Amino acid sequence: MTPYLQIDHIDKAFTPGTLVLKGVSLTINKGEFVSIIGHSGCGKSTLLNIVAGLTKPTNGGVFLEGRQVDEPGPDRAVVFQNHSLLPWLTVYGNVKLAVDKVFGPTKSRAERHDWTMHHLQLVHMAHEHHKRPAEISGGMKQRVGIARALAMEPKVLLLDEPFGALDALTRAQLQDTVQEIAARLGNTVIMITHDVDEAVLLSDRIVMMTNGPNAMIGEVLDVSLPRPRDRLGMTDSSAYLSARTRVLRFLYERHRHPVAA
Amino acid sequence: MSQPAFAARPAPEQIAPAEGSAAVVQLGVARRSFLRRHILPALPGIAARTVPPLLGLALALAVWELLCMGPDASMPGPSTVWAEAKELILDPWFVYGPQDIGLGWRLLTSLQRVAFGFSIATVFGIALGTIVGSSTWAMRALDPLFQVLRTVPPLAWLPIALAAFQDSHPAAMFVIFITAIWPIIINTAVGIRNIPQDYRNVALVLRLNHVEYFWKIMVPAAAPYIFTGLRIGVGLAWLGIVAAEMLTGGVGIGFFIWDAWNSSRLSDIIVALVYIGVVGFALDRIVAMLGHFATRGTAKG
């Protein structure tokens, strides 16, 4: 059986001779939630952009359901770190733009409207659908960004440090929302993060990257905690603590950030 | 300002009908309290904005009058202007003959030329700006040309325009066109070059085609810049038309000034200057308002 998403021996050099990523290979199963964690500058965002098709790898390729993907497309929807909503469109308009583009040929106008509102409801933003991005909070913008990506019904959902710019309380709320949606819809998700707790809470597998240049996958950890995961209940669980410790050990003992070291 | 008072205001209109003849009294009270609660508190604010400009205007007129009071003053003071050109000021729409018409008509003629030249400049300016903004090669090819041509004063184009069109009317409009187009091109190009990578990425992930990208991302993202260019352009166009009409003749406001100068009607010239200033100011505000409306205040999100 062919793997669902295969990242195959990716090298990436922005300037000739200096590899940012070296020989990165990863296979992801359908419905799996995979986090990629590493210090800033380790090329994890570059890796996500390569999967998204926004950046071309120097060597190697990405295969989705056995087919090579080297251009961006709605089958690999991205939730960008800084939400990237279009400020001249309303919340509804931002999601509708994606829905119209992806489902224009297959769904009627009324169906596209319902589809848009349904995804705004998923992220609890339906009541704010008429507002413009400038009128809502950072957490709300990111919810809309998630709704826009989900509404494309992607094969793989790519989250690029989606909660990085948010305060801790808002971040926790959004993590719960993402967890709930991923469980409900069975999305395949790749999430870039530098937050250990976030990675352990949400992931089935945590991919730990070494520091760049020549960044590669240092270790892969299976997180076999039962779902749904409750952030309060888990704090006592030994499986949670051992997973957390292992990621922390990797990041702060064996691969300390070069600047911090 | 008075919003809290509004929220706390009782609704006497709703009580009134139930009490029959008391309705008149109730409405009277409501009207008086409306005046007291909404009009009176707003007065200091209105006064603070209207009194200083009026004072400034009065001061300027007083200084002008003082400077032109002497018997051998070469310029007419405000009172002389009023006495000599009263008709011109009070009735902009008189028609006494083909060349003897009110300033309103002359301004309309000039505005017509500006509207035509400026519209063409808008279309070509945005189109060229889009090309230069989206293609590095087009920018390298055309930008030096634009940077040199944009410094040429409007009137320097007039002889060439006259030679090319063999007629003063299209030549004047060409001068407007060539004056207004540069800021439009340059601002559009900057606006398009400055479209954030985030928006481009969104378009890439959605696989927007070129037409969709143009209308859904490029135009709205560059709109604030485009309107800045249009605003500068309309100002320059208005500067250009007066100068062009002084040389080409006809019935425009520019020629009126030239004509008045030749017959030593200084007061008429001063009245015309005020009209030109007011219209130029109005043009600037109109384009600014259009821009504000079109970008709906979401230039930055």
Coordinates of C-alpha atoms in Angstrom, one line a residue:
Chain A
M1 CA 0.0 0.0 0.0
T2 CA 1.3 3.4 -0.9
P3 CA 1.7 5.8 2.1
Y4 CA -0.7 8.7 2.3
L5 CA 1.8 11.5 2.5
Q6 CA 5.5 10.8 1.8
I7 CA 8.2 13.4 2.2
D8 CA 11.1 11.8 0.4
H9 CA 14.8 12.7 0.9
I10 CA 14.3 16.4 0.8
D11 CA 17.3 18.7 0.6
K12 CA 17.0 22.4 0.5
A13 CA 19.6 25.0 -0.1
F14 CA 18.7 28.7 -0.5
T15 CA 22.3 29.6 -1.3
P16 CA 24.3 27.0 -3.2
G17 CA 26.4 24.8 -1.0
T18 CA 24.6 25.6 2.3
L19 CA 21.9 23.1 3.0
V20 CA 19.2 24.2 5.3
L21 CA 17.5 20.8 5.2
K22 CA 19.4 17.6 4.6
G23 CA 17.9 14.3 3.7
V24 CA 14.5 14.8 5.4
S25 CA 12.2 11.8 4.9
L26 CA 8.9 11.3 6.7
T27 CA 5.8 9.2 6.0
I28 CA 2.5 10.3 7.4
N29 CA -0.7 8.1 7.5
K30 CA -4.1 9.2 6.8
G31 CA -5.8 10.9 9.8
E32 CA -2.6 11.3 11.6
F33 CA -1.7 14.4 13.6
V34 CA 2.0 15.1 13.3
S35 CA 3.9 17.9 15.0
I36 CA 7.3 19.1 13.8
I37 CA 9.2 20.7 16.6
G38 CA 12.6 22.3 16.7
H39 CA 14.4 25.5 17.6
S40 CA 13.9 28.6 15.5
G41 CA 16.0 28.6 12.4
C42 CA 16.0 24.8 12.1
G43 CA 14.1 24.9 8.8
K44 CA 10.8 23.5 10.1
S45 CA 8.9 26.2 8.4
T46 CA 10.8 25.7 5.2
L47 CA 9.8 22.0 5.4
L48 CA 6.2 22.9 5.7
N49 CA 6.4 25.3 2.8
I50 CA 7.9 22.5 0.7
V51 CA 5.0 20.3 1.6
A52 CA 2.6 23.2 0.8
G53 CA 4.4 23.6 -2.6
L54 CA 5.2 27.3 -1.8
T55 CA 9.0 26.5 -1.8
K56 CA 10.7 24.1 -4.2
P57 CA 13.0 21.5 -2.7
T58 CA 16.6 21.3 -4.1
N59 CA 16.4 17.5 -4.1
G60 CA 13.8 15.0 -3.3
G61 CA 10.0 15.4 -3.5
V62 CA 6.7 15.2 -1.7
F63 CA 4.1 12.5 -2.7
L64 CA 0.5 12.7 -1.7
E65 CA -1.4 9.4 -2.3
G66 CA 1.4 8.3 -4.6
R67 CA 1.4 11.4 -6.8
Q68 CA 4.2 14.0 -6.7
V69 CA 3.0 17.4 -5.6
D70 CA 5.3 20.3 -6.4
E71 CA 2.9 23.2 -6.7
P72 CA 0.6 24.8 -4.1
G73 CA -3.0 23.8 -4.0
P74 CA -6.1 23.6 -1.9
D75 CA -5.5 19.8 -1.2
R76 CA -2.7 21.0 1.2
A77 CA -4.4 24.0 2.8
V78 CA -2.2 26.2 5.0
V79 CA -3.1 28.0 8.2
F80 CA -0.4 30.7 8.2
Q81 CA 1.3 31.9 11.3
N82 CA 0.0 35.5 11.0
H83 CA -3.5 34.4 9.8
S84 CA -3.1 36.1 6.4
L85 CA -6.7 37.1 6.1
L86 CA -7.5 39.6 3.4
P87 CA -8.3 42.8 5.3
W88 CA -10.8 44.1 2.6
L89 CA -13.0 41.0 2.9
T90 CA -15.3 40.2 5.9
V91 CA -14.8 37.1 7.9
Y92 CA -17.4 35.4 5.8
G93 CA -15.8 36.8 2.6
N94 CA -12.4 35.4 3.4
V95 CA -13.8 31.8 3.9
K96 CA -16.2 32.2 1.0
L97 CA -13.4 33.2 -1.4
A98 CA -11.8 29.8 -0.7
V99 CA -15.1 27.9 -0.9
D100 CA -16.0 29.6 -4.2
K101 CA -12.7 28.7 -5.7
V102 CA -12.6 25.1 -4.6
F103 CA -16.2 24.2 -4.8
G104 CA -17.4 26.6 -7.5
P105 CA -17.8 23.9 -10.1
T106 CA -19.3 21.3 -7.8
K107 CA -21.6 23.1 -5.4
S108 CA -24.5 25.4 -5.9
R109 CA -24.5 29.0 -4.6
A110 CA -26.7 28.0 -1.6
E111 CA -24.6 25.0 -0.8
R112 CA -21.4 27.1 -0.9
H113 CA -23.0 29.6 1.5
D114 CA -24.0 26.8 3.9
W115 CA -20.6 25.2 3.6
T116 CA -19.0 28.6 4.5
M117 CA -21.3 29.1 7.5
H118 CA -20.8 25.5 8.6
H119 CA -17.0 25.9 8.8
L120 CA -17.4 29.3 10.6
Q121 CA -19.6 27.5 13.1
L122 CA -16.9 24.8 13.6
V123 CA -14.5 27.4 14.8
H124 CA -17.2 29.3 16.7
M125 CA -17.0 32.4 14.5
A126 CA -20.4 32.3 12.8
H127 CA -21.8 35.1 14.9
E128 CA -18.9 37.4 13.8
H129 CA -19.2 36.6 10.1
H130 CA -20.0 40.1 9.0
K131 CA -16.9 41.7 10.7
R132 CA -13.7 42.6 9.0
P133 CA -10.4 41.2 10.2
A134 CA -9.4 44.6 11.7
E135 CA -12.4 44.4 14.0
I136 CA -11.7 41.1 15.6
S137 CA -9.0 39.8 18.0
G138 CA -5.9 37.9 17.1
G139 CA -7.3 34.6 18.3
M140 CA -10.5 35.2 16.3
K141 CA -8.5 35.9 13.2
Q142 CA -6.6 32.6 13.6
R143 CA -10.0 30.8 14.0
V144 CA -11.1 32.3 10.7
G145 CA -7.8 31.2 9.1
I146 CA -8.5 27.7 10.4
A147 CA -12.0 27.8 9.0
R148 CA -10.8 28.9 5.6
A149 CA -8.3 26.1 5.5
L150 CA -10.8 23.5 6.7
A151 CA -13.4 24.7 4.2
M152 CA -11.1 23.7 1.3
E153 CA -11.6 20.1 2.6
P154 CA -7.8 19.5 2.3
K155 CA -6.2 16.1 2.2
V156 CA -3.5 17.4 4.5
L157 CA -4.0 20.4 6.8
L158 CA -0.8 22.4 7.3
L159 CA -0.5 24.5 10.4
D160 CA 2.5 26.9 10.5
E161 CA 3.0 27.8 14.2
P162 CA -0.7 28.7 14.2
F163 CA -0.9 29.8 17.8
G164 CA 2.6 31.3 18.1
A165 CA 1.4 34.9 18.1
L166 CA -1.4 34.4 20.7
D167 CA -1.5 34.8 24.5
A168 CA -1.5 31.6 26.6
L169 CA -5.2 31.5 27.4
T170 CA -6.3 32.1 23.8
R171 CA -3.8 29.6 22.7
A172 CA -5.3 26.9 25.0
Q173 CA -8.8 27.6 23.7
L174 CA -7.7 27.3 20.1
Q175 CA -5.7 24.1 20.8
D176 CA -8.9 22.6 22.2
T177 CA -10.9 23.7 19.2
V178 CA -8.3 22.2 16.8
Q179 CA -8.2 19.0 18.8
E180 CA -12.0 18.7 18.8
I181 CA -12.2 19.4 15.0
A182 CA -9.4 17.0 14.1
A183 CA -11.1 14.3 16.1
R184 CA -14.4 15.0 14.5
L185 CA -13.3 15.3 10.9
G186 CA -10.3 12.9 11.0
N187 CA -8.0 15.4 9.3
T188 CA -4.5 14.6 8.4
V189 CA -2.5 17.4 10.0
I190 CA 1.1 18.6 10.0
M191 CA 1.7 21.3 12.6
I192 CA 4.9 23.3 13.1
T193 CA 5.4 24.4 16.7
H194 CA 8.1 25.3 19.2
D195 CA 5.8 24.6 22.2
V196 CA 6.4 21.3 23.8
D197 CA 3.1 21.1 25.7
E198 CA 1.2 21.9 22.5
A199 CA 3.0 19.2 20.6
V200 CA 2.3 16.5 23.3
L201 CA -1.3 17.6 23.7
L202 CA -2.3 17.5 20.0
S203 CA 0.0 15.0 18.3
D204 CA 0.0 11.3 17.4
R205 CA 3.7 11.7 16.6
I206 CA 6.2 14.4 17.3
V207 CA 9.0 14.8 14.8
M208 CA 12.0 16.5 16.4
M209 CA 14.4 18.4 14.2
T210 CA 18.1 19.0 14.8
N211 CA 19.5 22.5 14.5
G212 CA 20.4 23.9 11.0
P213 CA 22.4 24.1 8.8
N214 CA 22.0 20.6 7.6
A215 CA 18.9 20.2 9.8
M216 CA 17.4 16.7 9.7
I217 CA 15.0 14.6 11.7
G218 CA 16.7 13.8 15.0
E219 CA 14.0 11.7 16.6
V220 CA 10.4 10.7 16.2
L221 CA 8.2 10.1 19.3
D222 CA 4.9 8.3 19.2
V223 CA 2.5 9.8 21.6
S224 CA 0.1 7.1 22.6
L225 CA -2.1 9.0 25.0
P226 CA -5.8 8.2 24.8
R227 CA -8.1 10.8 23.1
P228 CA -9.8 13.0 23.8
R229 CA -7.0 14.5 25.8
D230 CA -7.9 16.8 28.6
R231 CA -5.1 19.3 29.4
L232 CA -5.9 19.3 33.2
G233 CA -6.3 15.5 33.5
M234 CA -3.1 14.8 31.6
T235 CA -0.8 16.8 33.9
D236 CA -0.6 13.8 36.3
S237 CA -0.4 11.1 33.7
S238 CA 3.0 9.5 33.6
A239 CA 2.8 8.8 29.8
Y240 CA 2.3 12.6 29.3
L241 CA 5.2 13.5 31.6
S242 CA 7.5 11.0 30.0
A243 CA 6.7 12.2 26.5
R244 CA 7.1 15.8 27.5
T245 CA 10.4 15.0 29.2
R246 CA 11.7 13.2 26.1
V247 CA 11.0 16.2 23.9
L248 CA 12.5 18.6 26.4
R249 CA 15.6 16.4 26.7
F250 CA 16.0 16.4 22.9
L251 CA 15.6 20.1 22.6
Y252 CA 17.6 21.3 25.6
E253 CA 20.2 18.6 26.3
R254 CA 21.2 17.2 23.0
H255 CA 20.3 19.9 20.6
R256 CA 20.5 23.1 22.5
H257 CA 20.0 26.2 20.4
P258 CA 23.4 27.3 19.1
V259 CA 22.8 30.9 20.3
A260 CA 21.5 29.8 23.7
A261 CA 24.4 27.3 24.2
Chain B
M1 CA -19.9 62.9 22.6
S2 CA -23.5 62.7 23.6
Q3 CA -24.0 59.0 23.2
P4 CA -24.4 58.1 26.9
A5 CA -27.2 60.8 27.1
F6 CA -28.9 59.2 24.1
A7 CA -28.8 55.7 25.8
A8 CA -30.4 57.1 29.0
R9 CA -33.1 59.1 27.2
P10 CA -36.6 57.9 28.0
A11 CA -38.9 57.3 25.1
P12 CA -41.8 59.8 25.6
E13 CA -43.2 59.1 22.1
Q14 CA -44.2 55.6 23.3
I15 CA -46.1 56.8 26.3
A16 CA -47.8 59.7 24.5
P17 CA -50.5 57.9 22.4
A18 CA -52.0 56.2 25.5
E19 CA -52.5 59.5 27.2
G20 CA -54.5 61.2 24.4
S21 CA -54.3 65.0 24.6
A22 CA -51.2 64.8 26.7
A23 CA -49.3 63.8 23.6
V24 CA -48.7 67.4 22.5
V25 CA -47.1 68.3 25.9
Q26 CA -45.0 65.1 25.8
L27 CA -43.7 65.8 22.3
G28 CA -42.9 69.4 23.3
V29 CA -40.9 68.2 26.3
A30 CA -39.1 65.6 24.1
R31 CA -38.1 68.3 21.6
R32 CA -36.9 70.6 24.2
S33 CA -34.9 67.9 25.9
F34 CA -33.6 66.8 22.5
L35 CA -32.3 70.3 22.0
R36 CA -30.8 70.4 25.5
R37 CA -29.2 67.0 25.4
H38 CA -28.0 66.8 21.8
I39 CA -27.6 70.2 20.2
L40 CA -26.4 72.3 23.1
P41 CA -23.6 69.9 24.2
A42 CA -22.4 69.7 20.6
L43 CA -22.1 73.4 20.2
P44 CA -18.7 73.9 21.8
G45 CA -17.3 71.2 19.5
I46 CA -18.8 72.7 16.4
A47 CA -17.6 76.2 17.5
A48 CA -14.1 74.8 18.2
R49 CA -13.9 73.6 14.6
T50 CA -15.6 76.6 12.8
V51 CA -14.4 79.6 14.7
P52 CA -10.6 79.3 14.2
P53 CA -10.8 79.0 10.3
L54 CA -13.2 82.0 10.2
L55 CA -10.9 84.0 12.4
G56 CA -7.9 83.0 10.2
L57 CA -9.8 84.1 7.1
A58 CA -10.8 87.4 8.7
L59 CA -7.2 88.0 9.8
A60 CA -5.9 87.4 6.3
L61 CA -8.5 89.7 4.8
A62 CA -7.6 92.4 7.3
V63 CA -3.9 92.2 6.6
W64 CA -4.5 92.2 2.9
E65 CA -6.8 95.3 3.2
L66 CA -4.2 97.1 5.4
L67 CA -1.4 96.4 2.9
C68 CA -3.4 97.7 0.0
M69 CA -4.7 100.8 1.7
G70 CA -2.3 103.4 0.4
P71 CA -3.3 105.6 -2.5
D72 CA -0.5 104.3 -4.7
A73 CA -1.0 100.6 -3.9
S74 CA -0.4 98.5 -7.0
M75 CA -2.9 95.8 -5.9
P76 CA -6.6 96.1 -5.0
G77 CA -7.6 95.3 -1.5
P78 CA -10.6 93.1 -0.6
S79 CA -13.0 96.1 -0.5
T80 CA -11.9 97.2 -4.0
V81 CA -12.2 93.7 -5.3
W82 CA -15.7 93.5 -3.9
A83 CA -16.6 96.8 -5.5
E84 CA -15.1 96.1 -8.9
A85 CA -16.0 92.4 -9.3
K86 CA -19.2 92.1 -7.3
E87 CA -21.1 90.7 -10.2
L88 CA -18.5 88.1 -10.9
I89 CA -18.6 86.9 -7.3
L90 CA -22.3 86.9 -6.8
D91 CA -23.4 85.4 -10.1
P92 CA -21.2 82.7 -11.6
W93 CA -23.8 81.6 -14.1
F94 CA -24.5 84.7 -16.3
V95 CA -24.3 84.6 -20.0
Y96 CA -23.9 87.9 -21.8
G97 CA -22.1 86.8 -24.9
P98 CA -19.9 84.0 -26.3
Q99 CA -16.8 85.4 -24.4
D100 CA -18.7 87.2 -21.6
I101 CA -19.9 84.4 -19.3
G102 CA -19.8 83.7 -15.6
L103 CA -16.9 82.1 -13.8
G104 CA -19.0 79.0 -13.1
W105 CA -19.3 78.3 -16.9
R106 CA -15.6 78.8 -17.3
L107 CA -14.8 76.5 -14.5
L108 CA -17.1 73.9 -15.9
T109 CA -15.2 74.1 -19.3
S110 CA -11.9 73.6 -17.5
L111 CA -13.3 70.8 -15.3
Q112 CA -14.5 69.1 -18.4
R113 CA -11.0 69.1 -19.9
V114 CA -9.5 67.9 -16.6
A115 CA -12.2 65.2 -16.3
F116 CA -11.4 63.8 -19.8
G117 CA -7.6 64.0 -19.5
F118 CA -7.6 62.7 -16.0
S119 CA -9.9 59.8 -16.8
I120 CA -7.6 58.7 -19.6
A121 CA -4.6 59.1 -17.3
T122 CA -6.3 57.0 -14.7
V123 CA -6.9 54.1 -17.1
F124 CA -3.5 54.1 -18.7
G125 CA -1.7 55.0 -15.4
I126 CA -3.2 52.0 -13.5
A127 CA -2.6 49.7 -16.5
L128 CA 1.0 50.7 -16.9
G129 CA 1.6 50.8 -13.1
T130 CA 0.2 47.2 -12.9
I131 CA 2.6 46.0 -15.6
V132 CA 5.6 47.8 -14.1
G133 CA 4.6 46.7 -10.6
S134 CA 4.2 43.0 -11.4
S135 CA 7.1 42.4 -13.8
T136 CA 10.7 43.0 -12.9
W137 CA 11.7 43.2 -16.5
A138 CA 9.0 45.8 -17.3
M139 CA 10.2 47.8 -14.4
R140 CA 13.8 47.8 -15.5
A141 CA 12.8 48.7 -19.0
L142 CA 10.3 51.5 -18.2
D143 CA 11.1 52.9 -14.8
P144 CA 14.1 55.1 -16.0
L145 CA 12.0 56.5 -18.8
F146 CA 9.2 57.3 -16.3
Q147 CA 11.5 58.9 -13.8
V148 CA 12.9 61.2 -16.5
L149 CA 9.6 62.1 -18.1
R150 CA 7.8 62.8 -14.9
T151 CA 10.1 65.7 -14.1
V152 CA 9.2 67.5 -17.4
P153 CA 7.0 70.5 -16.5
P154 CA 3.4 70.3 -17.9
L155 CA 3.8 73.3 -20.2
A156 CA 6.9 71.9 -21.9
W157 CA 4.6 69.3 -23.4
L158 CA 2.3 71.9 -24.9
P159 CA 4.2 72.8 -28.1
I160 CA 4.6 69.1 -28.9
A161 CA 0.9 68.5 -28.1
L162 CA -0.1 71.4 -30.4
A163 CA 2.0 70.1 -33.2
A164 CA 0.7 66.6 -32.8
F165 CA -3.0 67.4 -32.5
Q166 CA -3.1 70.6 -34.6
D167 CA -5.8 71.9 -32.3
S168 CA -5.7 73.6 -28.9
H169 CA -8.6 71.7 -27.2
P170 CA -7.1 68.1 -27.5
A171 CA -3.7 69.6 -26.8
A172 CA -4.8 71.0 -23.5
M173 CA -6.3 67.7 -22.6
F174 CA -3.1 65.9 -23.5
V175 CA -1.2 68.2 -21.2
I176 CA -3.5 67.2 -18.4
F177 CA -3.1 63.5 -19.3
I178 CA 0.7 63.6 -19.4
T179 CA 0.8 65.7 -16.1
A180 CA -1.5 63.4 -14.1
I181 CA -0.3 60.0 -15.3
W182 CA 3.2 59.8 -13.6
P183 CA 2.1 59.8 -10.0
I184 CA -0.7 57.3 -10.9
I185 CA 1.8 54.9 -12.6
I186 CA 4.4 55.2 -9.9
N187 CA 2.0 54.8 -7.0
T188 CA 0.2 51.9 -8.6
A189 CA 3.5 50.1 -9.2
V190 CA 4.7 50.6 -5.6
G191 CA 1.3 49.4 -4.4
I192 CA 1.5 46.2 -6.4
R193 CA 5.2 45.6 -5.6
N194 CA 4.2 45.9 -1.9
I195 CA 1.5 43.3 -1.9
P196 CA 2.5 41.2 1.1
Q197 CA 3.9 37.7 0.4
D198 CA 1.1 36.4 2.7
Y199 CA -1.6 37.5 0.3
R200 CA 0.4 36.0 -2.6
N201 CA 0.6 32.7 -0.7
V202 CA -3.1 32.7 -0.1
A203 CA -3.7 33.2 -3.8
L204 CA -1.2 30.4 -4.6
V205 CA -2.8 27.9 -2.2
L206 CA -6.2 28.7 -3.6
R207 CA -4.8 28.5 -7.2
L208 CA -6.4 31.8 -8.2
N209 CA -5.8 32.4 -11.9
H210 CA -4.4 35.7 -13.3
V211 CA -7.8 37.4 -13.7
E212 CA -9.0 36.3 -10.2
Y213 CA -5.7 37.4 -8.7
F214 CA -6.0 40.8 -10.4
W215 CA -9.5 41.5 -9.1
K216 CA -9.5 39.7 -5.8
I217 CA -6.0 40.4 -4.5
M218 CA -4.1 42.9 -6.6
V219 CA -6.6 45.7 -7.0
P220 CA -7.9 45.7 -3.4
A221 CA -4.4 45.4 -1.9
A222 CA -3.0 48.2 -4.1
A223 CA -6.1 50.4 -3.8
P224 CA -4.8 52.7 -1.1
Y225 CA -1.6 53.4 -3.1
I226 CA -3.6 53.9 -6.3
F227 CA -5.8 56.4 -4.6
T228 CA -2.8 58.3 -3.3
G229 CA -1.6 58.5 -6.9
L230 CA -4.9 59.6 -8.1
R231 CA -5.0 62.3 -5.5
I232 CA -1.6 63.7 -6.4
G233 CA -2.6 63.3 -10.1
V234 CA -5.8 65.3 -9.8
G235 CA -3.9 68.1 -8.0
L236 CA -1.3 68.3 -10.7
A237 CA -3.9 68.2 -13.4
W238 CA -5.7 71.2 -11.9
L239 CA -2.3 73.0 -11.8
G240 CA -1.7 72.1 -15.4
I241 CA -5.0 73.1 -16.9
V242 CA -4.8 76.7 -15.8
A243 CA -1.4 77.1 -17.3
A244 CA -2.3 75.3 -20.5
E245 CA -5.5 77.4 -21.0
M246 CA -3.6 80.6 -20.6
L247 CA -1.7 79.7 -23.7
T248 CA -4.3 77.9 -25.7
G249 CA -7.2 80.3 -25.3
G250 CA -10.9 79.3 -25.3
V251 CA -13.3 79.8 -22.5
G252 CA -11.6 78.1 -19.6
I253 CA -10.7 79.7 -16.3
G254 CA -7.0 79.9 -17.3
F255 CA -7.7 82.0 -20.4
F256 CA -10.0 84.2 -18.3
I257 CA -7.0 85.1 -16.1
W258 CA -4.9 85.8 -19.1
D259 CA -7.6 87.9 -20.7
A260 CA -8.2 89.8 -17.5
W261 CA -4.5 90.5 -17.2
N262 CA -4.4 91.9 -20.8
S263 CA -7.2 94.3 -19.9
S264 CA -5.8 95.1 -16.5
R265 CA -8.7 93.7 -14.5
L266 CA -6.8 92.7 -11.4
S267 CA -9.9 92.3 -9.3
D268 CA -11.2 89.8 -11.7
I269 CA -8.0 87.8 -11.5
I270 CA -8.2 87.7 -7.7
V271 CA -11.7 86.4 -7.8
A272 CA -10.7 83.8 -10.4
L273 CA -7.8 82.7 -8.1
V274 CA -10.2 82.2 -5.2
Y275 CA -12.5 80.1 -7.5
I276 CA -9.5 78.0 -8.7
G277 CA -8.3 77.4 -5.2
V278 CA -11.8 76.3 -4.0
V279 CA -12.3 74.0 -6.9
G280 CA -8.8 72.5 -6.5
F281 CA -9.5 71.9 -2.8
A282 CA -12.8 70.3 -3.7
L283 CA -11.2 68.0 -6.3
D284 CA -8.7 66.8 -3.8
R285 CA -11.3 66.1 -1.1
I286 CA -13.5 64.3 -3.6
V287 CA -10.8 61.9 -4.7
A288 CA -9.7 61.4 -1.0
M289 CA -13.3 60.6 -0.1
L290 CA -13.7 58.2 -3.0
G291 CA -10.5 56.5 -1.9
H292 CA -11.8 56.3 1.7
F293 CA -15.0 54.8 0.5
A294 CA -13.4 52.4 -2.0
T295 CA -10.9 51.0 0.6
R296 CA -13.6 51.3 3.3
G297 CA -11.0 52.3 5.8
T298 CA -9.4 48.9 5.8
A299 CA -6.2 49.9 4.1
K300 CA -4.4 48.4 7.0
G301 CA -5.7 45.3 8.6

